[in-house]
PDB file of C-alpha atoms in Angstrom:
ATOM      1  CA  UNK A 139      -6.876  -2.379   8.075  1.00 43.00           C
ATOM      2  CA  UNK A 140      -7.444   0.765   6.222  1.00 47.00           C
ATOM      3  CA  UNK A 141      -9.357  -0.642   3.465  1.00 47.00           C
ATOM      4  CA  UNK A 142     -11.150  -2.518   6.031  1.00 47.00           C
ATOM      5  CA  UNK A 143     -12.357   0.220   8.112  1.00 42.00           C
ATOM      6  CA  UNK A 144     -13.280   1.785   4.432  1.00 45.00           C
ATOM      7  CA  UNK A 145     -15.635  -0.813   3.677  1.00 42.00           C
ATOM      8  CA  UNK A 146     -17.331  -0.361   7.090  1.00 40.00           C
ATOM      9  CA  UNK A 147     -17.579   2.798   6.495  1.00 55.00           C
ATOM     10  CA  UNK A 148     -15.766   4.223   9.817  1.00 73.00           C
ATOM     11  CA  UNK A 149     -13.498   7.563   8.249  1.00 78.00           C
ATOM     12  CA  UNK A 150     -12.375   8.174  11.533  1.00 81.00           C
ATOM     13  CA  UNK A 151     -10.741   4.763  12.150  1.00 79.00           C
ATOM     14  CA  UNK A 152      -9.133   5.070   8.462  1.00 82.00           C
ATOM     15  CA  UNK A 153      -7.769   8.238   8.921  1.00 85.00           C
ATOM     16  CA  UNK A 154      -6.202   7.371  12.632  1.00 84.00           C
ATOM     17  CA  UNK A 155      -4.998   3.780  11.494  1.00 80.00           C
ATOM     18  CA  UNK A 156      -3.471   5.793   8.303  1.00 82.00           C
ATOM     19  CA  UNK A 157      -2.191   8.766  10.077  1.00 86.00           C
ATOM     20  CA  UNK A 158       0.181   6.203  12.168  1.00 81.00           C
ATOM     21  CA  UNK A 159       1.312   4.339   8.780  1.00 79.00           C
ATOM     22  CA  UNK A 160       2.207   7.543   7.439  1.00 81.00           C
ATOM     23  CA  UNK A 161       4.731   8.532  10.619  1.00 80.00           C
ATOM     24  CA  UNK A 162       6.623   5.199  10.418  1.00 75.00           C
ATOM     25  CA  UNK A 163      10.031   5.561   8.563  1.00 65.00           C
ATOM     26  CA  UNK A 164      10.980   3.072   6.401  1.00 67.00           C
ATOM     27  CA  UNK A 165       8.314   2.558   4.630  1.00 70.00           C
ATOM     28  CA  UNK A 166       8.080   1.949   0.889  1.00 74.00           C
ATOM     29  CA  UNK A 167       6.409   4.291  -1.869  1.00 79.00           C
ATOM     30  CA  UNK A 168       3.360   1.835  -2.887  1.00 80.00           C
ATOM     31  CA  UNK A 169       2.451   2.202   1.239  1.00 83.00           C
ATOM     32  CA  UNK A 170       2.519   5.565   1.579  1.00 86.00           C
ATOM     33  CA  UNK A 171       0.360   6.492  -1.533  1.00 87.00           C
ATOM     34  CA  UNK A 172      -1.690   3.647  -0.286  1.00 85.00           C
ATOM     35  CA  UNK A 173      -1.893   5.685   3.109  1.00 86.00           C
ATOM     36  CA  UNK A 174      -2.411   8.611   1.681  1.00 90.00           C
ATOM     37  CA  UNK A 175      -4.909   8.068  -0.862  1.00 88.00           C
ATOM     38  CA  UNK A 176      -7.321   5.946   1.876  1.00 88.00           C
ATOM     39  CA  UNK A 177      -6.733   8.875   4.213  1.00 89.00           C
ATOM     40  CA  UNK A 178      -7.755  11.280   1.666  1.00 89.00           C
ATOM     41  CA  UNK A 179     -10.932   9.652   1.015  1.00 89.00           C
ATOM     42  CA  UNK A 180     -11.359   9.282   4.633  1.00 87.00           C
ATOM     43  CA  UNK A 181     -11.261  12.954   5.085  1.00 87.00           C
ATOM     44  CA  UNK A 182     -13.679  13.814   1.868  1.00 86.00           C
ATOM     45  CA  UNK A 183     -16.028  11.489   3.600  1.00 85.00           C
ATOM     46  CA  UNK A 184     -16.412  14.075   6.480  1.00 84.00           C
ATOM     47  CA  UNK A 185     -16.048  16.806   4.529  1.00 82.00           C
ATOM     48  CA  UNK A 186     -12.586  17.667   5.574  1.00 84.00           C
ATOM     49  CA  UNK A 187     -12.098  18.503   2.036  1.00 81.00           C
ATOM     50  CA  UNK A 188      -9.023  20.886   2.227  1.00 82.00           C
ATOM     51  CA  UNK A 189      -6.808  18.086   4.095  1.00 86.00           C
ATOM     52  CA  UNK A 190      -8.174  15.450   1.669  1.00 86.00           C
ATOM     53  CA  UNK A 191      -6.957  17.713  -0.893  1.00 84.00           C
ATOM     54  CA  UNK A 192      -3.248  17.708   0.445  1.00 86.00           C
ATOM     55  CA  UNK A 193      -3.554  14.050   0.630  1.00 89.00           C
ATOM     56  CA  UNK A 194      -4.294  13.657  -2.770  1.00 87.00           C
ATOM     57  CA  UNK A 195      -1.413  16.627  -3.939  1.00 84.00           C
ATOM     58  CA  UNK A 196       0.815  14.452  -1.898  1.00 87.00           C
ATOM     59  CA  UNK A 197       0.531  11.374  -4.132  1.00 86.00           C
ATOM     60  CA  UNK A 198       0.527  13.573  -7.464  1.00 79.00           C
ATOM     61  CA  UNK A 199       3.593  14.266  -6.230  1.00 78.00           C
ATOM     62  CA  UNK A 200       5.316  11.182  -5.881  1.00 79.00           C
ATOM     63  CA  UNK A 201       3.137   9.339  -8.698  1.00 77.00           C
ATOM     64  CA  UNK A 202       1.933  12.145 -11.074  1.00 68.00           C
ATOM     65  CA  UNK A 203      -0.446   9.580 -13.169  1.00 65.00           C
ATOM     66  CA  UNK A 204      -2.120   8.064  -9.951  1.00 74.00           C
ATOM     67  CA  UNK A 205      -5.804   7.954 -11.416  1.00 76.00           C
ATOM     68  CA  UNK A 206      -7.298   7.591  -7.746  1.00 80.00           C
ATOM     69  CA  UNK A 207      -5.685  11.004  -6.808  1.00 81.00           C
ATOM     70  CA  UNK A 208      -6.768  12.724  -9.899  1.00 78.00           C
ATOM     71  CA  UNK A 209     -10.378  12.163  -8.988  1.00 79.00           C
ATOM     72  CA  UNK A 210      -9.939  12.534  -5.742  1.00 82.00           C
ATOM     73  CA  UNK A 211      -8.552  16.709  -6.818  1.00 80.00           C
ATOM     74  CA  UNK A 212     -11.061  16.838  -9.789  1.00 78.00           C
ATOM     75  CA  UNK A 213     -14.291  16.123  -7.002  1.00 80.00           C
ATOM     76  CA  UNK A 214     -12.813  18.581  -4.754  1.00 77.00           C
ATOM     77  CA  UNK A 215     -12.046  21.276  -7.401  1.00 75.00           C
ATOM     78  CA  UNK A 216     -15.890  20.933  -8.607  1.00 73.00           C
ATOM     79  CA  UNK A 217     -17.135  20.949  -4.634  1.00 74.00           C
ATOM     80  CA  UNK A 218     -14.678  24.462  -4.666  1.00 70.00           C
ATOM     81  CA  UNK A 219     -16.957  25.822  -7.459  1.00 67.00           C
ATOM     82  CA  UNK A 220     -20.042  25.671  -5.196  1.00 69.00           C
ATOM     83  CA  UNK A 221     -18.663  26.315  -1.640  1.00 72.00           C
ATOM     84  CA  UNK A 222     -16.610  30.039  -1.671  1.00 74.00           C
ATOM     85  CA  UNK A 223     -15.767  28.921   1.778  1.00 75.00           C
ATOM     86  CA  UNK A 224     -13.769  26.098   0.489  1.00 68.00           C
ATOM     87  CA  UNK A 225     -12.089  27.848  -2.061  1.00 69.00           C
ATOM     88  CA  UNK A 226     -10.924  30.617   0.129  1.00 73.00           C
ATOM     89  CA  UNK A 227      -9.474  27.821   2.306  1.00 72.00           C
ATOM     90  CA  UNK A 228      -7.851  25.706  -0.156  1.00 66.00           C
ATOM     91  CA  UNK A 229      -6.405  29.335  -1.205  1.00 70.00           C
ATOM     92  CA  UNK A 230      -4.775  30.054   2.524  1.00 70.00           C
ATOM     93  CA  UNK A 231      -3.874  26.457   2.738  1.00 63.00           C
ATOM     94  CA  UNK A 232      -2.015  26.399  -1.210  1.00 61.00           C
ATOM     95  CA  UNK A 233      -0.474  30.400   0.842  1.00 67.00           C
ATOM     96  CA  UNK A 234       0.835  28.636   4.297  1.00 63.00           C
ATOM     97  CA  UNK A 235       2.342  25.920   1.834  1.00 55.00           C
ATOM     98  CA  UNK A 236       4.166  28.232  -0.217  1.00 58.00           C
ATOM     99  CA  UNK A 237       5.305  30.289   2.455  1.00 62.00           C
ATOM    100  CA  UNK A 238       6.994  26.983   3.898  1.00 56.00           C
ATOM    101  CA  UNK A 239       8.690  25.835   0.948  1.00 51.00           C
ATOM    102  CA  UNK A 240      10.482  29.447   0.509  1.00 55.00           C
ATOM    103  CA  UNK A 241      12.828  27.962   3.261  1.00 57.00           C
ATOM    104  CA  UNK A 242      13.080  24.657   1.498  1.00 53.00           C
ATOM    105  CA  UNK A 243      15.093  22.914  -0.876  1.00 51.00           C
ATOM    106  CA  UNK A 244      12.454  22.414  -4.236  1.00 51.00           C
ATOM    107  CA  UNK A 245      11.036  19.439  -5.232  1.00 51.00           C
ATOM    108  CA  UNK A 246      12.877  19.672  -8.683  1.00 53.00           C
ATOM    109  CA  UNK A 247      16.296  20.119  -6.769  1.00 51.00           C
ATOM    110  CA  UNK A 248      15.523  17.215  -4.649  1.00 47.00           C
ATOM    111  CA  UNK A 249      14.659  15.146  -7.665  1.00 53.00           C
ATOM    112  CA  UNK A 250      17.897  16.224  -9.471  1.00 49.00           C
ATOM    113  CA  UNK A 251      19.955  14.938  -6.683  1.00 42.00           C
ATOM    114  CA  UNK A 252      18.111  11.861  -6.505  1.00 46.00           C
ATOM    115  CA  UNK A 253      18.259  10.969 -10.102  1.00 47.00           C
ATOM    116  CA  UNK A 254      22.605  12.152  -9.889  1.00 43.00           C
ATOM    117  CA  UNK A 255      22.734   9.513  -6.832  1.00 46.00           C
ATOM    118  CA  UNK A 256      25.046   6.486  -7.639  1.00 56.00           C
ATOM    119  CA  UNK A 257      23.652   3.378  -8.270  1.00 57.00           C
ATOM    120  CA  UNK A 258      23.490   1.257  -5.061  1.00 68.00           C
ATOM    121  CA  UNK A 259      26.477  -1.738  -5.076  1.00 78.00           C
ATOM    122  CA  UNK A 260      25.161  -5.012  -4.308  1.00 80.00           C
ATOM    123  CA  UNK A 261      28.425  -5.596  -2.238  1.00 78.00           C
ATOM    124  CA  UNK A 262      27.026  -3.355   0.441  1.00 81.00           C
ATOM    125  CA  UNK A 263      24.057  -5.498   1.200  1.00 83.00           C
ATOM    126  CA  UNK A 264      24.937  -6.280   4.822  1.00 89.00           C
ATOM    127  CA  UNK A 265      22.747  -9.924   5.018  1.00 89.00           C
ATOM    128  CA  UNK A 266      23.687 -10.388   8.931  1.00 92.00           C
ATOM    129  CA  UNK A 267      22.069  -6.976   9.714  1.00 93.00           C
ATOM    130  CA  UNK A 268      19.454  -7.684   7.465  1.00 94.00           C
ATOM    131  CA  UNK A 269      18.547 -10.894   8.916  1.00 95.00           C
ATOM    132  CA  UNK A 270      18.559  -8.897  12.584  1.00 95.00           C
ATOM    133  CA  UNK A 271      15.755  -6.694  10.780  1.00 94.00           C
ATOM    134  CA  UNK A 272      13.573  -9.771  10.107  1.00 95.00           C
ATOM    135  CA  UNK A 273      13.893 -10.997  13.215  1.00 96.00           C
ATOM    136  CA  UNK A 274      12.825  -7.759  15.156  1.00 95.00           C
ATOM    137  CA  UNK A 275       9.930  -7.704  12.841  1.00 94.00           C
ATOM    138  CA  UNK A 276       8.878 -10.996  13.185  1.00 95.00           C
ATOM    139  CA  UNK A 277       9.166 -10.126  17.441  1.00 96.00           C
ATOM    140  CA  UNK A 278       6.584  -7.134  16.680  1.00 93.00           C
ATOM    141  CA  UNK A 279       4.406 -10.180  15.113  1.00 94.00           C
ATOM    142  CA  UNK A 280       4.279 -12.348  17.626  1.00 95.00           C
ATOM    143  CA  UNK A 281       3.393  -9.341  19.915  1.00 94.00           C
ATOM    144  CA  UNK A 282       0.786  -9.105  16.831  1.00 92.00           C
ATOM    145  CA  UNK A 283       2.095  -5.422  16.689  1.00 90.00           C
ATOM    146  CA  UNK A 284       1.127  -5.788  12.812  1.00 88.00           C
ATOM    147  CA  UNK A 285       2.018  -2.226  11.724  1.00 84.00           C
ATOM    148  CA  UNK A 286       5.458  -2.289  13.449  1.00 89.00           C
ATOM    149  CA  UNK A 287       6.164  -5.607  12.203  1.00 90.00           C
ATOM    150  CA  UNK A 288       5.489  -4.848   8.410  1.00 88.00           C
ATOM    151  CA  UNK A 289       7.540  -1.461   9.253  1.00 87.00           C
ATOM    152  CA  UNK A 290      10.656  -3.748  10.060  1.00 90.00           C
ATOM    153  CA  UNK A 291       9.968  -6.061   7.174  1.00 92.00           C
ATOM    154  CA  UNK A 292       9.996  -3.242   4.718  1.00 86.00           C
ATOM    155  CA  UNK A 293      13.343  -2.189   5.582  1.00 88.00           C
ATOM    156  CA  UNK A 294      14.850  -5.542   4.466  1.00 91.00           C
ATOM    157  CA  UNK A 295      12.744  -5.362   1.212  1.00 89.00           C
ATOM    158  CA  UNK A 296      13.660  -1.646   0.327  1.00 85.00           C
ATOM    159  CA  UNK A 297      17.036  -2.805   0.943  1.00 87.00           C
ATOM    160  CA  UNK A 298      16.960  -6.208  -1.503  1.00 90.00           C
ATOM    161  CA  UNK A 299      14.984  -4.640  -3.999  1.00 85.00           C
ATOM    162  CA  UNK A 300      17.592  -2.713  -6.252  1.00 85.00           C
ATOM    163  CA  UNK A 301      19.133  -5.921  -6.439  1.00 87.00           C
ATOM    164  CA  UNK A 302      16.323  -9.201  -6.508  1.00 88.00           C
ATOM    165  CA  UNK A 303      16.692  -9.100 -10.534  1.00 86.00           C
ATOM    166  CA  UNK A 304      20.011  -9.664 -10.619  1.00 87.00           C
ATOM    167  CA  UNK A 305      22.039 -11.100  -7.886  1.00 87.00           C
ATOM    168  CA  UNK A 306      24.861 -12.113 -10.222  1.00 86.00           C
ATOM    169  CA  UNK A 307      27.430  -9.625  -8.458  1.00 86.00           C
ATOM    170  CA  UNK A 308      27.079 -12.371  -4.989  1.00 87.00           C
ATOM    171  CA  UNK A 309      28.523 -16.103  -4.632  1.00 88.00           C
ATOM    172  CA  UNK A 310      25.652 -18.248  -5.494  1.00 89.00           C
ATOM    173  CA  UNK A 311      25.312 -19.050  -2.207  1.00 87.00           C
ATOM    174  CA  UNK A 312      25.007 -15.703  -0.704  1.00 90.00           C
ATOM    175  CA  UNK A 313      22.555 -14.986  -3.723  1.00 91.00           C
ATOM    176  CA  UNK A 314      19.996 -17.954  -2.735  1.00 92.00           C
ATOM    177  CA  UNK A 315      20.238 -16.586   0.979  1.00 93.00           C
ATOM    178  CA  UNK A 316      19.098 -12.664  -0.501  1.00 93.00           C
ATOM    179  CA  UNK A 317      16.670 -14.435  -2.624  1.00 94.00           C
ATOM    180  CA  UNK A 318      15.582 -16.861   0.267  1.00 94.00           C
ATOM    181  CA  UNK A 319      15.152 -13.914   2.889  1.00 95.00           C
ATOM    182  CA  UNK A 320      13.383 -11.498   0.623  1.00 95.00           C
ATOM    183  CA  UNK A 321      10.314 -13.936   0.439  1.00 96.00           C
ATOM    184  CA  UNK A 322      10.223 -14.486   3.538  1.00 96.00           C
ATOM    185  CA  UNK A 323       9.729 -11.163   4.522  1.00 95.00           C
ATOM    186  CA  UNK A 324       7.416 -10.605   1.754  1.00 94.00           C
ATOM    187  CA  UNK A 325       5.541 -13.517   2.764  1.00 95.00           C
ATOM    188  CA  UNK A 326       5.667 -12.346   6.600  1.00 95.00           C
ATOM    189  CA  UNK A 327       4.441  -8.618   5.499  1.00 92.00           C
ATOM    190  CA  UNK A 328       1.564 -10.459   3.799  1.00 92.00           C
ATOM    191  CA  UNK A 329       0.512 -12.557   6.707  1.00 93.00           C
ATOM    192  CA  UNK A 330       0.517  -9.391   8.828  1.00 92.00           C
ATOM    193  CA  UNK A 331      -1.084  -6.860   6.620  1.00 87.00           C
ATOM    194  CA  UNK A 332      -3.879  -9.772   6.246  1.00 89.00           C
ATOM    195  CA  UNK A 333      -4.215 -10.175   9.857  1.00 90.00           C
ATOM    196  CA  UNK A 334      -4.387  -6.197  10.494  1.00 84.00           C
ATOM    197  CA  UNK A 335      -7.587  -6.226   7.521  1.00 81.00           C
ATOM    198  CA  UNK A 336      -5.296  -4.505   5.395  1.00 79.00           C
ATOM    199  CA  UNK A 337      -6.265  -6.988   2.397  1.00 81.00           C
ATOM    200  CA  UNK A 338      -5.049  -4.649  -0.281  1.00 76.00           C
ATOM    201  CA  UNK A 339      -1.432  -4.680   1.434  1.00 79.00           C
ATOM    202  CA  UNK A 340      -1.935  -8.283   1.996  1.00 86.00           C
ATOM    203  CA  UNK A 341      -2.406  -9.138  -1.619  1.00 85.00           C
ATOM    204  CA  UNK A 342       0.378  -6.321  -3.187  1.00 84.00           C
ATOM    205  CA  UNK A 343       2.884  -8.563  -0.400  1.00 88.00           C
ATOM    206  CA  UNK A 344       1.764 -11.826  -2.174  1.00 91.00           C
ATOM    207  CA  UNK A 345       2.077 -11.004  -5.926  1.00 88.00           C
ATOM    208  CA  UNK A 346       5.196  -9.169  -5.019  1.00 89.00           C
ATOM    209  CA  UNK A 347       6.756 -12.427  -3.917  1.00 92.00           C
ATOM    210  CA  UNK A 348       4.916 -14.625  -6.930  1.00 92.00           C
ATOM    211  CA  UNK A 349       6.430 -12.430  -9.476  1.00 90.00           C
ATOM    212  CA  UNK A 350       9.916 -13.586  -8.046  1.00 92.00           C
ATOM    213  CA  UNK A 351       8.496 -17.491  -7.274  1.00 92.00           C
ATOM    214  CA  UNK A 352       5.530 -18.153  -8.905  1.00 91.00           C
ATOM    215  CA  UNK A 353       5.125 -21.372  -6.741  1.00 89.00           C
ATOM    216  CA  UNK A 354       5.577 -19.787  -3.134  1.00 92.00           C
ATOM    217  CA  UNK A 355       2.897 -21.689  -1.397  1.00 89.00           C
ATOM    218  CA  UNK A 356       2.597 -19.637   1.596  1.00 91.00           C
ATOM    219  CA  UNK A 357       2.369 -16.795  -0.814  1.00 92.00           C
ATOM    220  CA  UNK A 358      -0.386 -18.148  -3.297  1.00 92.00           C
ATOM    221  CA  UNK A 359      -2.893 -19.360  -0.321  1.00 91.00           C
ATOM    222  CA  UNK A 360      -2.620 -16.094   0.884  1.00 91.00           C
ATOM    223  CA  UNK A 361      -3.556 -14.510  -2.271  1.00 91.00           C
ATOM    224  CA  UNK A 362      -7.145 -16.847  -2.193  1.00 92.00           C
ATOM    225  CA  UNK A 363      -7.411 -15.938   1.201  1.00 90.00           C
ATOM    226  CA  UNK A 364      -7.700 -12.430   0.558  1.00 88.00           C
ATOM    227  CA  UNK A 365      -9.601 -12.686  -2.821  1.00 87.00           C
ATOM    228  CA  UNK A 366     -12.014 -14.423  -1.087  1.00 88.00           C
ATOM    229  CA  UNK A 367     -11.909 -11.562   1.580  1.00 84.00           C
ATOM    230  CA  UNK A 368     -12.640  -9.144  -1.430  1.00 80.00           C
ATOM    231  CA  UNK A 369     -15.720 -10.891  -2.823  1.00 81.00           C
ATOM    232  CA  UNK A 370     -17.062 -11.225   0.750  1.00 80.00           C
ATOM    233  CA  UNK A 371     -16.596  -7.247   1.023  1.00 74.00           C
ATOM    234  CA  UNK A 372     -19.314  -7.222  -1.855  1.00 72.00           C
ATOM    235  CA  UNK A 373     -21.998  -8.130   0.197  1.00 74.00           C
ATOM    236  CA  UNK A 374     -22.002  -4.883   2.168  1.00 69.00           C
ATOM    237  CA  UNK A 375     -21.234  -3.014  -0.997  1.00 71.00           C
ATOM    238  CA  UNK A 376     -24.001  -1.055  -3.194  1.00 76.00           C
ATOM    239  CA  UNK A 377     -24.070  -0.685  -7.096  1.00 72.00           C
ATOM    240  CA  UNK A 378     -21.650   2.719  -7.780  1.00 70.00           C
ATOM    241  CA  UNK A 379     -23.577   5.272 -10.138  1.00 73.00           C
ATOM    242  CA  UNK A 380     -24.008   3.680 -13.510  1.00 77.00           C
ATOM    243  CA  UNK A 381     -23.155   0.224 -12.488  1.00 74.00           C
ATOM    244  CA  UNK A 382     -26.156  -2.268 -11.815  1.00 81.00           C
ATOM    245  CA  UNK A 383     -26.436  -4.915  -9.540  1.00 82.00           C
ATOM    246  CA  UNK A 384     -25.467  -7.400 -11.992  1.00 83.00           C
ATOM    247  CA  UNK A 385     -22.766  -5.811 -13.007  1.00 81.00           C
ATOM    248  CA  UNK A 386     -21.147  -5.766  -9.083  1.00 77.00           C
ATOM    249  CA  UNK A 387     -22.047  -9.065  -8.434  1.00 84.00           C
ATOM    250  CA  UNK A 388     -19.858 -10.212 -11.709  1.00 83.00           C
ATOM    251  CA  UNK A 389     -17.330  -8.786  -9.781  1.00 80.00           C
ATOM    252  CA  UNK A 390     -17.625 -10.178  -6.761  1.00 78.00           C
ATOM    253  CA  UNK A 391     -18.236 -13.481  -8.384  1.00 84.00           C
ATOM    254  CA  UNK A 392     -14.644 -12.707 -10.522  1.00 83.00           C
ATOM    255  CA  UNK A 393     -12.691 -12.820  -7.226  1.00 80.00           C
ATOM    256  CA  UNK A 394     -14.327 -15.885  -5.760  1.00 83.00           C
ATOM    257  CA  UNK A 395     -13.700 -17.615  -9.219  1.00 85.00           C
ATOM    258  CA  UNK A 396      -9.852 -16.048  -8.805  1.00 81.00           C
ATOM    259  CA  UNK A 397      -9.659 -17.632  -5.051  1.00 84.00           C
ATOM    260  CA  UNK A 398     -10.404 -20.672  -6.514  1.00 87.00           C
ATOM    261  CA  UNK A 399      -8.354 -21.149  -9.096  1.00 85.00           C
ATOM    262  CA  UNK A 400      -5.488 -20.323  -7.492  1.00 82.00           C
ATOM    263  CA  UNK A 401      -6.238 -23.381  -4.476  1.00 82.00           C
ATOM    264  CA  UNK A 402      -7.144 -25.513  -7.254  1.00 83.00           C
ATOM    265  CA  UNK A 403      -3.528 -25.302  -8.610  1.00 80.00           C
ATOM    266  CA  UNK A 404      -2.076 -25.209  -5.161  1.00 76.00           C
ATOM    267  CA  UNK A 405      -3.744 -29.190  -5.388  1.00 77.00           C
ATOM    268  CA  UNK A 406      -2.446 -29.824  -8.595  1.00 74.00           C
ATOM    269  CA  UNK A 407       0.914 -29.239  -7.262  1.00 69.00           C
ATOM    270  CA  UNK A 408       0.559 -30.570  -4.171  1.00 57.00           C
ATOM    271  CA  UNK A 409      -1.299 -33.492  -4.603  1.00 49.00           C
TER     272      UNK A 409
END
């Protein structure tokens, strides 16, 4: 929904739609830079440029090389250079920030304990509760309580994902039911990130569960549903600086032409 309300230009809606992503707990990484970066934008977009800046610091953060953040800080730094106003901010902002983390454990001790942490063992994973997970999440759906839902989903995939490339340490049995229950939430998250508009989340759901079944059906419709969605966002979409008209229309036509040759080897298999 965030990258709808992007596209339709409404910062407000992104950054309140965001804002409520970012409180859940147990949420996974790609989310919450997701969140953050959209939110970020959001905020440069009504020149709420020191809070768009700790949006974008946040994801440097956790993903150092995230291009989107980088020119998210590199605009702002050159807006800083003609607004004294906003430097002197930014300045008591970076001051209130430091003051906080005096009384906090660094990010470079946090890391350290992180990185000493034992590996997770696979004998732990509690299926039973994890199947109780799903089915609260797929409750929130039916109440089409989409972020909720995907919150609940998440859970069961932070949990299975240590483990999805190798399941050897289960009974074969007990590894087709992990294997079985991770798509389905993946699929589920998909289906309700797709129905909330968030198009992006629905499609990073879908190739997450392709990598792991390539032939997912559920999974691979999806995916042309929401290139499709993509092109159609085109339409509404003007030629960035540098790029003609041309040039964005290839692009638009390069996710139709995606859409349909992924439905045209759903056929093939599914004749």
């Amino acid at each position: 929904m965030g990258l709808c309300y992007m596209q339709l230009d409404e910062p407000k809606r992104v950054i309140e739609y965001t804002s409520r992503v970012l409180e859940l707990s147990g949420i996974n990484q790609d989310i919450i830079i997701k969140a953050y970066i959209r939110r970020g934008m959001a905020y440069e977009k009504i020149e709420k440029n020191v809070l768009a800046l700790q949006d974008f610091e946040a994801v440097k953060h956790i993903q150092p090389g995230n291009k989107q953040a980088s020119d998210g800080l590199h605009r702002i730094h050159n807006a800083m250079q003609n607004d004294p106003d906003l430097k002197k901010n930014v300045e008591k902002m970076r001051e209130e920030v430091k003051n906080a983390a005096a009384n906090t454990e660094s990010p470079k001790e946090a890391e350290k304990v992180e990185k000493s942490a034992p590996k997770p063992d696979i004998s732990t994973l509690d299926i039973e509760k994890l199947e109780k997970i799903k089915a609260t999440g797929n409750d929130a759906f039916k109440k089409k309580t989409f972020v909720e839902a995907i919150s609940n989903f998440q859970q069961v995939i932070d949990a299975i994902d240590p483990f999805i490339d190798d399941l050897s340490g289960l009974p074969v049995d007990k590894q087709e039911a992990v294997k079985k229950l991770y798509l389905a939430v993946l699929s589920n998250s998909s289906m309700a990130a797709f129905n909330s508009d968030d198009i992006t989340g629905s499609l990073d759901f879908s190739n997450k569960a392709l990598r792991i079944d390539p032939k997912h059906a559920k999974c691979l419709y999806r995916k042309a549903l929401c290139e499709t969605k993509i092109g159609e966002f085109y339409e509404s979409r003007k030629p960035k600086e540098g790029q003609t008209l041309v040039d964005l229309k290839k692009e638009q036509l390069s996710h139709y032409q995606s859409a349909r040759a992924i439905l045209e080897d759903i056929l093939k298999s599914d004749p």
